[in-house]
Amino acid sequence: MTLKKVNAIEVKNVTKVYRSSNTETRALRNANLTIYDNEFFTLLGPSGCGKTTLLRLIAGFEDITEGSINLFDQEIVNLPPNKRPVNTVFQQYSLFPHLDVYENVAFGLRRLKKDESLTKKRTMEVLELVQMKDYATRKPNQLSGGQQQRVALARALAPEPKVLLLDEPLSALDLKLRQAMRYELKTLQRETGITFVFVTHDQEEALTMSDRIAVINEGEIQQIGEPEQIYESPSNKFVANFIGEANLLSGFCKTNGENGLCELYTGHSINLFVPSHIKQNDKVTIFIRPERIKIVKSSKDKSQLSISEFTYLGNAATIQLKSNEQIINVNLPIEDLKVFKKGDYVDIEFPKGSAQVID
Amino acid sequence: MLAKNKKTKFRYVWNFPGFGGWTAIFFGFLYVPIFVLVCYSFNSSKFAMIWTGFSFRWYAKLFSNDDIQTATINSLIVAFAAAPLATIIATFSALALVRGGEFRFREFSNGLITLPLMVPEIVTAVATLIFFASLGINFGLINVIIAHTVFCIPFAFMPIKAALEAMDPNLELAARDLYSDKTSTFKTITLPLLTPGILSGFMLAFVISIDDFIITLMVAGGGSTTLPVYIYSMVKMGVSPEVNAVSSLMLGFSIFIVSLYWFFNRKINN
């Protein structure tokens, strides 16, 4: 199936510098990315990485320092926020406290000068969509956090934006509600067909909801890809560490190429693809997820690896292996919980395709 | 057991020794004189401090006193002109300083606006007098209105600025995001949310203007005497029961204004 992808948003060479009287902060450095129509796209990164800045640049709340942003092939950098067909869901919802739920949701439609019957129809429609129809006459301060969240969503969806921008909308909710809202948001995106640009620092949120993710750190885009790509083959150490748990093991290269060979300082050899710029005896860092490592029982005279920590998690356990100053984290599947204990000598195996040389 | 008692002993403020007594003394000093003044305004004796019986005599006398009526009308004209002017200027100042972004002399301007709160009033009074005299500005009551507007600005400014700072700036961004231009954002979001702050700024300015004595004394020429200045001139000839009566009326008026403010404030919040 080859569907031609339509570009919803193109961010081209965008740089944003915040200047105050004596300091200059570079919030974004030469960012490039393309978001497709009808996509759930996530900007993921630690706080202060520039992800919210990028969102605010798309919304028009900040002036761009350099670069351009296109929305469906139209340059929007010079348009004020009210002229951009995108709407935002704010982190703290920012509902208008003096207006009731109905007027909050109808606000955008009224500014667009839609006629009264259409405004009413559309407002009730989106309130129905977020299951808040019964609360139309309430004021925002009479609603719970989750309900305010729904109203904020409805308010942003009502004018039928081409792109919906969501700035950490789930971070103020408690855990259970947050998990429930993830599925609702994902369903909502699929049903409405609107492009969602979602900002979060929560990697689990990003992995479960997104079609594609852009990982950002210190104002630079580190990697763009589908959740699987990002998780399975991170492009650098930052991405590997930020998303999920990662082992970054030191070793050196023996042969490079498609069927390369590296030796870890623990003495283990790994068969894996080694890029050609790495030569024999070069130091390398090998990335492998804790759950991909297999462990087998061994004895003191055969192995230097012993279990130094054993953390029981209920449905699994994490163990820490120590050898030659290297620490290796391994996730133990539930059927092996009873087999191993702290202090045991073990050996490890790396299944083919589980490890990767990383910069 | 003993340790536990010690720990819980000062948990509530009323557990401090003498808390009740000190509080009573404090409120006593604050309100007993005012209470006594109001009581004696209904005294039928013509000596201020000797109670002989209940009467509205001094209030009746007040209403037949043309000078007091002129002074009261002057005070109201000044307050109703100066307070709105000061509030409007203060509102625009607050908007520029809080929402205007970074500009040169921003912090400096902020300080400059609030500085008159700290300048001794007598200094402002003398300076205003010299200013008017040297420029030859002599428009009677208008002089007083100009002076009152100027010194009421910081009083109106403080609550408006506080209200604006407490307001989530994302609300205005959210409105802009929802296709609202700058003018309609101000009309539909900023102004309605700022109304309680503006009202309390206005009320403060109004009360300060009605109450002002020193600056008015300096600036007001003949024929533009305000009520506080007139009361002062009455007291110079000894505290008469009439002074009690007019003071009580001023007090009642202030309470009325404050109640009005609370009433509107509650209406806006619900």
XYZ file of C-alpha atoms in Angstrom:
629
model
C 0.000 0.000 0.000
C 1.577 3.238 -1.084
C -0.335 6.205 0.238
C 1.065 9.561 -0.713
C 1.840 11.339 2.516
C 0.741 14.964 2.801
C 3.016 17.286 4.766
C 1.027 18.958 7.536
C 3.903 20.823 9.121
C 7.394 21.411 7.818
C 9.896 22.867 10.247
C 12.902 24.112 8.317
C 16.192 25.194 9.937
C 14.384 26.684 12.899
C 16.491 28.407 15.523
C 15.090 30.180 18.540
C 17.187 32.394 20.781
C 15.767 34.022 23.888
C 17.487 37.332 24.549
C 17.186 39.240 27.757
C 19.314 42.215 28.777
C 22.436 40.224 29.617
C 21.862 36.598 28.630
C 21.213 34.683 25.466
C 19.576 31.267 25.608
C 19.502 29.068 22.569
C 16.297 27.089 22.974
C 16.314 25.504 19.528
C 19.200 24.925 17.145
C 18.608 24.380 13.468
C 15.632 22.089 13.911
C 14.272 20.262 10.873
C 11.285 17.985 10.828
C 8.242 17.077 8.817
C 4.936 16.073 10.343
C 2.517 14.268 8.063
C -1.208 14.846 7.829
C -3.315 12.634 10.066
C -0.359 11.676 12.192
C 0.038 11.453 15.970
C 3.438 13.074 16.293
C 5.238 13.415 19.618
C 7.986 15.812 20.641
C 9.790 14.003 23.443
C 12.577 15.261 25.643
C 13.585 16.274 29.161
C 12.306 19.543 30.573
C 14.011 22.577 29.086
C 15.008 20.741 25.913
C 13.113 23.060 23.587
C 10.114 20.885 22.781
C 7.592 23.359 24.184
C 9.419 26.195 22.420
C 8.934 24.408 19.108
C 5.231 23.952 19.874
C 4.849 27.629 20.768
C 6.613 28.598 17.546
C 4.118 26.527 15.565
C 1.221 28.094 17.500
C 2.662 31.566 16.953
C 3.161 32.499 20.624
C 6.850 33.221 20.066
C 8.761 35.015 17.348
C 11.063 32.816 15.367
C 14.761 33.769 15.312
C 15.699 31.945 12.115
C 14.141 29.460 9.745
C 10.625 28.878 8.533
C 7.560 26.808 9.325
C 5.081 25.673 6.692
C 1.567 24.527 7.408
C 0.160 22.561 4.480
C 2.679 24.285 2.203
C 1.767 27.730 3.449
C 4.403 29.780 5.245
C 2.985 30.727 8.673
C 5.936 32.338 10.429
C 4.645 35.860 9.902
C 1.028 35.130 10.817
C -0.294 36.068 14.276
C -1.693 33.160 16.338
C -5.306 34.053 15.475
C -4.597 33.670 11.768
C -3.137 30.171 12.078
C -5.532 27.240 11.648
C -3.992 25.369 14.592
C -5.306 25.147 18.146
C -3.544 24.427 21.400
C -4.372 22.397 24.489
C -2.423 24.010 27.318
C -0.599 22.201 30.092
C -2.685 23.833 32.842
C -5.745 23.803 30.531
C -6.092 27.624 30.804
C -9.873 27.535 30.551
C -11.500 30.965 30.722
C -12.621 31.110 34.371
C -15.375 33.664 33.802
C -17.086 31.657 31.054
C -19.034 28.432 31.453
C -18.085 25.209 29.686
C -20.341 25.936 26.707
C -18.944 29.438 26.178
C -15.388 28.179 26.580
C -15.906 25.613 23.836
C -17.844 28.033 21.620
C -15.196 30.761 21.994
C -13.238 29.914 18.857
C -16.363 29.502 16.727
C -17.698 32.860 17.875
C -14.420 34.593 16.973
C -14.629 32.956 13.547
C -18.095 34.561 13.259
C -19.884 31.284 12.604
C -23.643 31.694 12.769
C -25.423 30.866 15.997
C -27.072 27.584 14.957
C -23.793 26.222 13.573
C -21.897 27.297 16.699
C -24.438 25.553 18.885
C -24.427 22.389 16.820
C -20.652 22.129 16.692
C -20.191 22.995 20.386
C -22.618 20.295 21.501
C -20.992 17.883 19.066
C -17.498 18.248 20.531
C -18.843 18.275 24.086
C -20.508 14.976 23.245
C -17.237 13.716 21.769
C -15.396 14.310 25.063
C -18.414 13.193 27.147
C -18.940 16.573 28.770
C -22.359 17.418 27.349
C -24.010 17.309 30.788
C -21.600 19.903 32.160
C -22.229 22.660 29.598
C -23.465 25.200 32.151
C -20.742 24.605 34.750
C -17.900 27.019 35.377
C -14.356 25.626 35.031
C -13.705 25.858 38.793
C -16.616 23.481 39.393
C -14.908 20.721 37.414
C -12.303 18.130 38.370
C -8.885 18.090 36.698
C -9.894 15.335 34.309
C -13.069 17.152 33.326
C -11.194 20.414 32.753
C -8.833 18.448 30.547
C -11.758 17.249 28.436
C -13.173 20.752 28.119
C -9.759 22.064 27.078
C -9.658 19.383 24.398
C -13.180 20.197 23.244
C -12.375 23.916 23.133
C -9.359 23.309 20.918
C -11.183 20.819 18.679
C -14.348 22.874 18.173
C -13.054 25.166 15.389
C -11.869 22.067 13.476
C -8.175 22.991 13.367
C -5.919 21.455 10.749
C -3.410 20.614 13.473
C -3.965 20.208 17.212
C -1.046 21.121 19.462
C -0.958 19.489 22.895
C 1.491 20.797 25.509
C 1.963 18.057 28.128
C -1.810 17.864 28.572
C -1.712 14.798 30.800
C 1.006 15.825 33.233
C -1.382 17.427 35.743
C -3.563 14.315 36.042
C -3.063 11.444 38.455
C -1.654 8.159 37.231
C -4.851 6.160 36.632
C -6.579 9.014 34.826
C -3.466 9.678 32.804
C -3.344 6.114 31.563
C -7.030 6.173 30.648
C -6.657 9.498 28.835
C -3.830 8.102 26.697
C -6.172 5.700 24.983
C -8.889 8.328 24.705
C -6.544 10.793 23.061
C -5.289 8.173 20.648
C -8.868 7.166 19.773
C -9.879 10.808 19.408
C -7.022 11.400 16.991
C -8.008 8.410 14.886
C -11.685 9.359 14.853
C -11.226 13.033 14.025
C -8.362 12.508 11.604
C -6.726 15.707 12.833
C -2.941 15.841 13.012
C -1.855 15.835 16.667
C 1.447 17.319 17.778
C 1.954 16.135 21.319
C 4.646 17.416 23.669
C 5.727 15.248 26.592
C 8.685 14.316 28.765
C 7.131 10.927 29.532
C 8.675 8.264 27.306
C 5.951 5.740 28.110
C 3.294 8.205 26.904
C 5.292 8.798 23.748
C 5.790 5.111 23.002
C 2.160 4.102 23.585
C 0.425 6.913 21.695
C 2.593 8.109 18.843
C 2.826 7.240 15.189
C 6.202 8.918 15.151
C 8.420 10.529 17.777
C 11.042 13.252 17.616
C 13.490 13.019 20.530
C 14.881 16.434 21.437
C 17.714 17.312 23.775
C 19.362 20.675 24.472
C 17.615 22.329 21.569
C 18.616 19.734 19.011
C 16.604 16.979 17.431
C 18.331 13.705 18.266
C 16.222 11.233 16.337
C 12.927 11.032 14.482
C 11.206 7.710 13.986
C 8.450 5.304 14.844
C 8.293 4.193 18.494
C 9.816 0.814 17.629
C 12.685 2.381 15.732
C 13.417 4.778 18.558
C 13.315 2.024 21.151
C 15.067 -0.738 19.207
C 17.728 1.259 17.417
C 18.415 4.580 19.096
C 20.745 6.775 17.105
C 22.881 7.885 20.046
C 23.590 7.405 23.742
C 21.153 10.113 24.789
C 18.202 8.500 23.020
C 19.203 5.067 24.292
C 19.299 6.285 27.887
C 16.267 8.550 27.736
C 13.904 5.957 26.333
C 13.624 2.880 28.474
C 16.519 1.274 30.265
C 19.776 0.759 28.402
C 23.074 -0.971 28.947
C 25.953 0.894 27.363
C 28.871 -1.502 27.526
C 32.451 -0.657 26.648
C 34.621 -2.853 24.499
C 36.762 -2.773 21.392
C 36.338 -3.708 17.774
C 37.948 -6.832 16.314
C 36.538 -6.734 12.788
C 34.131 -4.265 11.201
C 31.507 -4.702 8.514
C 28.172 -6.503 8.225
C 29.426 -9.463 10.247
C 31.613 -7.542 12.596
C 32.952 -8.713 15.910
C 33.448 -6.793 19.125
C 34.839 -7.885 22.442
C 33.519 -6.464 25.683
C 35.795 -5.737 28.625
C 33.923 -8.497 30.415
C 35.469 -10.918 27.992
C 32.310 -11.616 25.982
C 32.346 -11.487 22.196
C 29.418 -10.134 20.220
C 28.626 -10.599 16.566
C 27.038 -7.462 15.160
C 27.109 -4.865 12.414
C 30.068 -2.527 12.920
C 30.153 0.631 10.739
C 33.183 0.869 8.503
C 34.549 4.046 10.084
C 35.366 2.009 13.179
C 38.691 0.262 12.760
C 40.278 -2.678 14.510
C 41.098 -2.072 18.191
C 38.993 1.146 18.258
C 37.015 1.592 21.455
C 33.306 1.041 20.965
C 30.155 1.360 23.034
C 27.652 -1.431 22.657
C 23.992 -0.768 23.380
C 21.643 -3.517 24.535
C 18.280 -3.456 26.333
C 18.160 -5.227 29.717
C 15.317 -7.479 28.580
C 17.258 -8.726 25.569
C 20.096 -10.236 27.576
C 19.738 -13.954 28.374
C 21.345 -15.244 31.514
C 22.289 -18.814 32.340
C 23.633 -20.381 35.486
C 27.339 -20.700 35.778
C 29.930 -21.232 38.476
C 32.686 -19.256 40.094
C 35.529 -20.829 38.112
C 33.810 -20.339 34.726
C 32.430 -16.798 35.063
C 33.407 -13.500 36.631
C 29.808 -12.268 36.577
C 27.796 -12.417 39.743
C 24.427 -11.014 40.714
C 25.144 -7.990 42.898
C 21.580 -6.670 43.166
C 18.268 -8.430 42.888
C 15.150 -6.228 42.810
C 11.809 -7.958 42.963
C 9.062 -6.161 40.998
C 6.162 -8.584 41.299
C 5.684 -9.466 37.652
C 9.424 -9.530 36.957
C 12.744 -8.708 38.551
C 15.714 -6.601 37.614
C 19.173 -7.794 38.449
C 22.518 -6.102 38.311
C 25.619 -7.989 37.277
C 29.076 -6.759 38.152
C 32.400 -7.594 36.586
C 35.595 -5.622 35.947
C 33.968 -2.335 37.003
C 31.210 -2.857 34.436
C 27.618 -2.983 35.546
C 25.108 -4.825 33.405
C 21.369 -4.527 34.052
C 19.220 -7.489 33.111
C 15.455 -7.952 33.313
C 14.546 -11.358 34.567
C 11.349 -12.895 33.164
C 8.823 -14.187 35.675
C 9.592 -17.884 35.069
C 13.222 -17.324 36.148
C 12.405 -15.500 39.394
C 12.925 -18.576 41.521
C 15.963 -19.832 39.595
C 18.373 -17.024 40.462
C 19.266 -15.243 43.661
C 21.731 -12.619 44.804
C 25.350 -13.792 44.728
C 24.847 -16.430 42.037
C 27.489 -16.726 39.339
C 25.962 -16.460 35.892
C 26.919 -16.172 32.272
C 25.225 -13.966 29.690
C 24.270 -14.398 26.054
C 23.393 -11.748 23.501
C 20.801 -13.038 21.007
C 21.548 -12.114 17.414
C 20.315 -8.652 16.494
C 19.865 -7.512 20.084
C 22.989 -5.411 20.377
C 24.160 -2.400 18.440
C 27.228 -0.190 18.242
C 26.285 3.291 19.323
C 27.952 6.727 19.167
C 3.077 12.256 77.677
C 4.749 15.463 78.805
C 6.735 15.706 75.552
C 3.584 15.269 73.560
C 1.857 18.078 75.472
C 4.729 20.407 74.803
C 4.585 19.663 71.134
C 0.876 20.299 70.787
C 0.811 23.291 73.130
C 1.557 25.955 70.522
C -0.049 24.281 67.604
C -2.910 26.759 67.538
C -2.359 30.471 67.809
C -4.936 30.836 70.588
C -2.805 28.582 72.783
C -0.238 31.365 73.180
C -0.484 32.969 76.631
C -2.401 36.227 76.569
C -3.530 35.811 72.980
C -7.146 36.708 73.742
C -6.267 39.656 75.954
C -3.856 41.254 73.503
C -6.292 40.790 70.672
C -9.030 42.483 72.691
C -6.749 45.424 73.561
C -5.710 45.749 69.920
C -9.242 45.839 68.593
C -10.254 48.079 71.490
C -7.703 50.739 70.558
C -8.744 50.469 66.949
C -12.511 50.650 67.240
C -13.620 51.988 70.638
C -12.797 55.638 69.780
C -14.753 55.367 66.541
C -17.654 53.731 68.371
C -17.662 56.472 70.999
C -17.586 59.149 68.305
C -20.594 57.651 66.551
C -22.474 57.356 69.873
C -21.801 60.975 70.813
C -22.982 62.195 67.424
C -26.469 61.340 68.719
C -25.914 63.279 71.928
C -28.383 66.061 72.583
C -25.928 68.088 74.693
C -24.015 70.841 72.988
C -20.873 69.811 74.837
C -19.183 67.066 72.919
C -18.340 64.775 75.820
C -21.269 65.044 78.204
C -24.135 62.666 77.469
C -27.558 64.120 78.147
C -29.861 62.218 75.835
C -30.498 60.830 72.354
C -31.172 63.256 69.541
C -30.760 63.807 65.788
C -30.253 67.487 66.477
C -26.673 67.685 65.133
C -27.545 65.804 61.994
C -30.403 68.210 61.402
C -28.067 71.114 61.972
C -25.631 69.585 59.514
C -28.222 69.571 56.779
C -29.013 73.209 57.293
C -25.343 74.189 57.187
C -24.576 75.456 53.686
C -20.798 75.415 54.184
C -20.784 71.723 55.084
C -22.976 70.928 52.114
C -20.719 72.835 49.730
C -17.657 71.089 51.170
C -19.333 67.683 50.839
C -20.313 68.340 47.231
C -16.760 69.518 46.505
C -15.347 66.336 48.033
C -17.676 64.170 45.956
C -16.931 66.071 42.738
C -13.197 65.715 43.339
C -13.396 62.010 44.238
C -15.736 61.112 41.379
C -13.477 62.900 38.902
C -10.056 61.980 40.305
C -10.661 58.318 41.157
C -11.849 57.239 37.660
C -9.051 59.237 36.001
C -6.450 57.701 38.299
C -7.914 54.220 37.742
C -7.788 54.547 33.958
C -4.186 55.751 34.008
C -3.238 53.059 36.537
C -4.870 50.339 34.403
C -2.921 51.302 31.302
C 0.291 51.584 33.323
C -0.227 48.124 34.801
C -0.983 46.638 31.369
C 2.157 48.170 29.916
C 4.358 47.089 32.810
C 3.018 43.556 33.279
C 2.012 42.582 29.744
C 4.199 44.911 27.710
C 7.177 42.549 27.567
C 10.718 43.719 28.081
C 11.396 47.349 27.391
C 13.887 49.907 28.566
C 13.293 51.460 31.998
C 10.601 48.875 32.776
C 11.715 48.232 36.349
C 12.534 51.903 36.770
C 9.046 52.980 35.649
C 7.496 50.481 38.016
C 9.444 52.003 40.898
C 8.627 55.519 39.806
C 4.891 54.864 39.796
C 4.840 53.443 43.304
C 7.344 55.904 44.760
C 4.714 58.525 45.788
C 3.438 55.953 48.329
C 6.708 56.415 50.199
C 7.246 60.155 49.708
C 6.023 62.098 52.771
C 2.694 63.628 51.848
C 3.678 67.072 53.064
C 6.534 67.065 50.503
C 4.144 66.222 47.681
C 1.746 68.852 49.002
C 4.293 71.665 49.057
C 5.710 70.608 45.692
C 2.246 70.574 44.120
C 1.468 73.964 45.575
C 4.690 75.487 44.197
C 4.099 73.764 40.851
C 0.628 75.236 40.457
C 1.691 78.632 41.727
C 4.727 78.951 39.485
C 2.820 77.895 36.369
C -0.045 80.128 37.322
C -2.545 77.278 37.133
C -5.514 78.438 39.106
C -8.752 76.760 38.143
C -10.163 76.260 41.643
C -11.590 72.786 42.019
C -9.817 71.552 38.869
C -6.500 72.124 40.634
C -7.653 69.852 43.415
C -8.839 67.242 40.903
C -5.466 67.262 39.109
C -3.565 66.897 42.402
C -5.854 64.089 43.606
C -5.634 62.212 40.310
C -1.857 62.263 40.496
C -1.477 61.007 44.051
C -4.288 58.440 43.675
C -2.558 56.711 40.733
C -0.212 54.538 42.842
C -3.096 53.481 45.085
C -5.192 52.409 42.099
C -2.124 50.894 40.434
C -1.179 48.420 43.190
C -4.309 46.219 43.223
C -4.640 46.338 39.416
C -1.045 45.265 38.954
C -1.479 42.481 41.522
C -4.612 41.229 39.744
C -2.855 41.286 36.386
C 0.149 39.415 37.738
C -2.103 36.765 39.270
C -3.800 36.235 35.920
C -2.539 33.282 33.873
C -0.925 34.810 30.736
C -1.846 31.626 28.896
C -5.494 32.713 29.041
C -4.774 35.557 26.645
C -2.663 33.246 24.478
C -5.494 30.706 24.467
C -7.876 33.395 23.223
C -5.409 34.482 20.544
C -5.008 30.833 19.587
C -8.796 30.591 19.210
C -8.880 33.207 16.437
C -9.314 36.241 18.656
C -7.385 39.354 17.622
C -5.687 41.645 20.148
C -8.644 43.979 20.601
C -11.246 41.299 21.130
C -8.892 39.361 23.425
C -8.653 42.452 25.594
C -12.424 42.944 25.564
C -13.469 39.322 26.111
C -10.699 37.979 28.354
C -8.345 40.536 29.900
C -10.854 43.209 30.862
C -13.532 40.933 32.403
C -10.912 39.058 34.419
C -9.293 42.295 35.508
C -12.551 43.951 36.600
C -12.309 42.978 40.299
C -8.777 44.387 40.394
C -9.837 47.584 38.629
C -12.819 47.973 40.981
C -10.669 47.583 44.050
C -8.148 50.031 42.587
C -10.970 52.488 41.975
C -12.378 52.021 45.457
C -8.994 52.561 47.071
C -8.397 55.676 44.973
C -11.871 56.950 45.830
C -11.473 56.456 49.558
C -7.986 58.011 49.525
C -9.313 61.028 47.621
C -12.338 61.543 49.887
C -10.062 61.239 52.904
C -7.152 63.436 51.793
C -6.314 66.426 53.917
C -2.729 67.671 53.624
C -2.440 68.066 49.855
C -5.973 69.439 49.590
C -5.270 71.971 52.325
C -2.326 73.295 50.323
C -3.892 73.199 46.883
C -7.497 74.141 47.534
C -8.161 77.845 47.274
C -11.190 79.653 48.582
C -14.428 78.113 47.433
C -12.900 74.689 46.757
C -12.733 73.503 50.365
C -13.327 69.771 50.736
C -14.965 68.044 53.684
C -11.813 66.941 55.575
C -10.404 70.484 55.297
C -13.694 71.921 56.511
C -13.860 69.492 59.442
C -10.334 70.496 60.413
C -11.338 74.130 60.447
C -14.347 73.249 62.657
C -12.123 71.305 65.101
C -9.832 74.313 65.425
C -12.699 76.026 67.183
C -13.202 73.041 69.527
C -14.752 69.632 69.013
C -18.438 70.258 68.594
C -21.079 67.519 68.318
C -21.492 68.626 64.720
C -18.008 67.326 63.962
C -19.029 63.970 65.455
C -22.060 63.878 63.225
C -20.252 64.751 60.010
C -17.469 62.269 60.817
C -20.049 59.545 61.420
C -21.627 60.258 58.058
C -18.252 60.012 56.338
C -17.646 56.704 58.092
C -21.032 55.409 56.985
C -20.314 56.452 53.417
C -16.954 54.661 53.405
C -18.553 51.488 54.757
C -21.183 51.758 52.033
C -18.536 52.028 49.292
C -16.600 49.049 50.676
C -19.780 46.945 50.939
C -20.648 47.845 47.369
C -17.237 46.652 46.289
C -17.617 43.300 48.098
C -21.051 42.867 46.641
C -19.824 43.343 43.064
C -16.750 41.276 43.689
C -18.833 38.321 44.833
C -21.155 38.721 41.884
C -18.239 38.644 39.466
C -16.683 35.582 41.084
C -19.884 33.561 40.905
